[in-house]
Amino acid sequence: RYDLSYVSGKNIDRVTRNGWGTLDRFLQATNATTSGGQPACVNPANGCVPFNLFGPNAANSQSVAWILGDPNELFNKRNRHQDVLSLVVSGDTSALFSLPGGPIAFALGAERREEFGNSLFGLRAGNRNHLHTQGARANLSADFALDEYYGELRLPLVKDLPLLKAFDVELAGRQSKHSRSGDYDTWKVGLNWEVTQDLRLRGSKQSVVRGPNIGEFFGAAVAAPITGTGRP
């Protein structure tokens, strides 16, 4: 049996953060004094409107609007694009030979995967000039390609014996060539013991490697203390 497929997918999302405010404007608006008996910003630049911190809904709507600023500066637009080409050939050895438990089943495959992604930030989302988190974030654009080749075998060793209704061994291996993570091999060994029609025991041992995705490759590094009095 042969299975040849090509899959292409694209995802675009845009996130706008409403109500996050502007840190610089918040600090400017809360640094207030009085002028002629009326509240006023110590620094009146950019049309500052003083913000009253004390009491529920104490601040007027003009002050809130001035601190919130333009929400269009708080967007994050992300684009992801993936192409996958794969070929799988599978079957069994029934036309040639069989083991005591039946013919050997096999699958051979090859796959090519390419991924691209970028992330664009608005002015305040990029420099994080808002009330929730600080620290600049840069726009990013990244891509990688992955070539993989694999084979799988199922060996039915015996069947229809006392306490051995079926006993199979599964073997698998995969070779991966990652344009950024390098080359690596993975494997699997599995046992399938059908004791009776109502009882089956299974076990496997395998190695697994996962290459980072686009965001993990090119996103900002994050550190969290986990020793002493530090808490992540």
C-alpha positions as MATLAB code, in Angstrom:
seq = 'RYDLSYVSGKNIDRVTRNGWGTLDRFLQATNATTSGGQPACVNPANGCVPFNLFGPNAANSQSVAWILGDPNELFNKRNRHQDVLSLVVSGDTSALFSLPGGPIAFALGAERREEFGNSLFGLRAGNRNHLHTQGARANLSADFALDEYYGELRLPLVKDLPLLKAFDVELAGRQSKHSRSGDYDTWKVGLNWEVTQDLRLRGSKQSVVRGPNIGEFFGAAVAAPITGTGRP';
ca = [
       0.000    0.000    0.000;
       1.225    3.480   -0.851;
       0.177    6.781    0.661;
       1.518   10.043   -0.773;
       0.250   13.319    0.685;
       0.958   17.033    0.679;
      -0.504   19.307    3.337;
      -0.160   23.078    3.510;
      -1.508   25.241    6.286;
      -1.376   28.909    7.184;
      -2.535   30.657   10.327;
      -2.639   34.400   10.994;
      -3.790   35.852   14.290;
      -3.853   39.390   15.586;
      -4.164   40.156   19.291;
      -5.089   43.638   20.519;
      -4.846   44.348   24.234;
      -7.502   46.764   25.422;
      -7.321   48.461   28.802;
      -3.608   47.906   29.361;
      -2.742   51.588   29.559;
       0.610   53.278   29.108;
       3.112   53.102   31.957;
       4.764   56.443   31.169;
       1.406   58.217   31.046;
       0.206   56.547   34.236;
       3.277   57.727   36.149;
       2.944   61.197   34.639;
      -0.791   61.454   35.425;
      -0.442   60.299   39.043;
       2.328   62.824   39.708;
      -0.249   65.566   40.264;
      -0.506   68.897   42.064;
      -3.022   71.757   42.110;
      -3.143   74.851   39.960;
      -5.732   77.525   40.733;
      -7.456   75.088   43.051;
      -7.796   72.436   40.342;
      -5.784   69.199   39.954;
      -3.017   69.404   37.375;
      -0.099   67.279   36.214;
       3.312   68.352   37.452;
       4.496   67.615   33.909;
       1.699   68.754   31.532;
       3.447   67.460   28.391;
       1.379   65.671   25.706;
      -1.883   66.951   27.178;
      -1.546   65.114   30.500;
      -4.803   64.737   32.456;
      -4.292   64.151   36.222;
      -5.406   60.758   37.522;
      -7.094   60.374   40.926;
      -5.953   57.122   42.571;
      -8.134   57.392   45.672;
     -11.530   55.721   45.686;
     -13.581   53.581   43.273;
     -14.184   55.356   39.983;
     -12.467   58.454   41.357;
     -10.651   59.171   38.099;
     -12.596   60.932   35.362;
     -13.061   59.413   31.910;
     -10.712   61.919   30.229;
      -7.860   60.856   32.508;
      -8.533   57.159   31.899;
      -8.673   57.687   28.120;
      -5.400   59.621   28.174;
      -3.613   56.848   30.088;
      -5.035   54.091   27.878;
      -3.738   55.805   24.758;
      -4.155   54.295   21.295;
      -5.029   50.549   21.529;
      -3.710   50.071   17.982;
      -0.204   50.422   19.440;
      -0.785   47.293   21.557;
      -1.303   44.710   18.814;
       0.681   41.528   18.198;
       0.288   39.936   14.755;
       1.591   36.402   14.239;
       1.892   34.423   11.031;
       2.596   30.677   10.814;
       3.010   28.649    7.619;
       3.698   24.919    7.348;
       4.193   22.572    4.373;
       4.395   18.787    4.795;
       5.160   16.243    2.057;
       5.085   12.583    3.116;
       5.261    9.134    1.564;
       4.389    5.894    3.371;
       4.765    2.358    1.977;
       3.234   -0.384    4.137;
       2.326   -4.031    3.851;
       3.301   -7.506    5.049;
       5.274  -10.533    3.944;
       2.300  -12.838    3.424;
       3.193  -13.289   -0.269;
       6.715  -14.456    0.637;
       6.807  -16.048    4.087;
       5.294  -15.962    7.566;
       6.503  -16.435   11.117;
       4.752  -18.910   13.432;
       2.430  -16.105   14.507;
       1.768  -14.769   11.004;
       3.369  -12.545    8.346;
       5.667   -9.670    9.284;
       3.974   -6.276    8.920;
       6.079   -3.288    7.888;
       5.899    0.414    7.149;
       8.535    2.623    5.533;
       8.182    6.356    5.290;
       9.810    9.657    4.397;
       8.665   13.159    5.251;
       9.732   16.718    4.478;
       8.385   19.488    6.732;
       9.031   23.197    6.361;
       7.849   25.841    8.803;
       7.961   29.624    8.722;
       6.750   32.120   11.277;
       6.967   35.767   12.203;
       5.675   37.973   14.964;
       5.144   41.721   14.665;
       4.459   44.062   17.583;
       2.836   47.473   17.776;
       4.824   50.333   19.263;
       3.804   49.860   22.905;
       3.436   46.077   22.656;
       7.012   45.914   21.396;
       8.609   48.156   23.996;
       6.092   46.998   26.643;
       5.249   50.525   27.668;
       2.077   49.469   29.475;
       0.898   48.583   32.970;
       1.287   44.790   32.930;
       4.838   43.794   31.970;
       8.042   45.598   31.101;
      10.988   44.755   28.851;
      11.175   45.277   25.111;
      10.216   42.569   22.620;
      11.653   42.579   19.125;
       9.874   41.527   15.959;
      10.998   38.081   14.838;
      11.036   36.053   11.658;
      12.178   32.443   11.613;
      12.054   29.221    9.639;
      13.333   25.641    9.692;
      13.145   22.453    7.637;
      13.019   18.834    8.768;
      13.692   15.664    6.764;
      12.784   12.323    8.352;
      13.056    8.680    7.287;
      11.571    5.846    9.321;
      10.772    2.160    9.369;
       8.479    0.027   11.539;
       8.152   -3.756   11.929;
       5.659   -5.954   13.750;
       6.924   -9.491   14.290;
       4.186  -11.994   15.260;
       6.409  -14.629   16.861;
       3.817  -17.147   18.073;
       0.075  -17.556   18.494;
      -2.589  -19.970   19.722;
      -0.443  -21.599   22.407;
      -1.275  -22.075   26.108;
      -1.016  -18.638   27.766;
       0.263  -17.315   24.428;
      -2.757  -16.524   22.342;
      -0.453  -14.064   20.561;
       3.025  -12.651   21.197;
       4.314   -9.823   18.985;
       7.465   -7.719   18.970;
       7.412   -4.184   17.558;
      10.545   -2.456   16.265;
      10.848    1.085   14.917;
      13.600    3.509   13.999;
      13.647    7.090   12.733;
      16.402    9.298   11.340;
      15.838   13.052   11.519;
      17.767   15.854    9.849;
      16.803   19.214   11.322;
      18.113   22.378    9.689;
      18.627   24.056   13.095;
      18.669   21.265   15.706;
      21.006   18.982   13.764;
      20.741   15.248   13.077;
      19.400   12.704   15.565;
      18.104    9.130   15.621;
      15.225    7.720   17.664;
      13.993    4.168   18.183;
      11.357    1.981   19.815;
      11.097   -1.618   21.044;
       7.677   -2.907   22.096;
       6.159   -6.186   23.327;
       2.538   -7.239   22.967;
       1.560  -10.381   24.890;
      -2.029  -11.527   24.546;
      -2.268  -14.045   27.389;
      -5.898  -14.962   26.761;
      -8.774  -13.393   24.887;
      -9.523  -11.284   27.987;
      -5.982  -10.409   29.154;
      -3.278   -8.505   27.299;
       0.066   -7.175   28.567;
       1.980   -4.503   26.681;
       5.226   -2.640   27.251;
       7.674   -0.512   25.287;
      10.938    1.367   25.567;
      11.754    4.227   23.261;
      13.803    7.356   22.746;
      12.093   10.611   21.832;
      13.482   13.934   20.611;
      11.432   17.052   19.930;
      13.011   19.993   18.151;
      11.949   23.471   19.337;
       9.103   25.171   17.519;
       9.322   28.610   15.908;
       8.461   30.521   19.072;
      10.927   28.539   21.192;
      13.765   29.026   18.717;
      13.469   32.765   18.423;
      11.413   33.966   21.379;
      12.958   35.859   24.245;
      14.793   33.832   26.875;
      13.007   33.632   30.216;
      14.660   32.850   33.556;
      12.879   31.936   36.788;
      14.662   31.337   40.119;
      13.889   27.958   41.725;
      16.367   27.924   44.610;
      16.550   29.672   47.966;
      13.669   32.018   48.677;
      13.024   32.674   44.977;
       9.727   31.449   43.572;
       8.948   31.181   39.844;
];
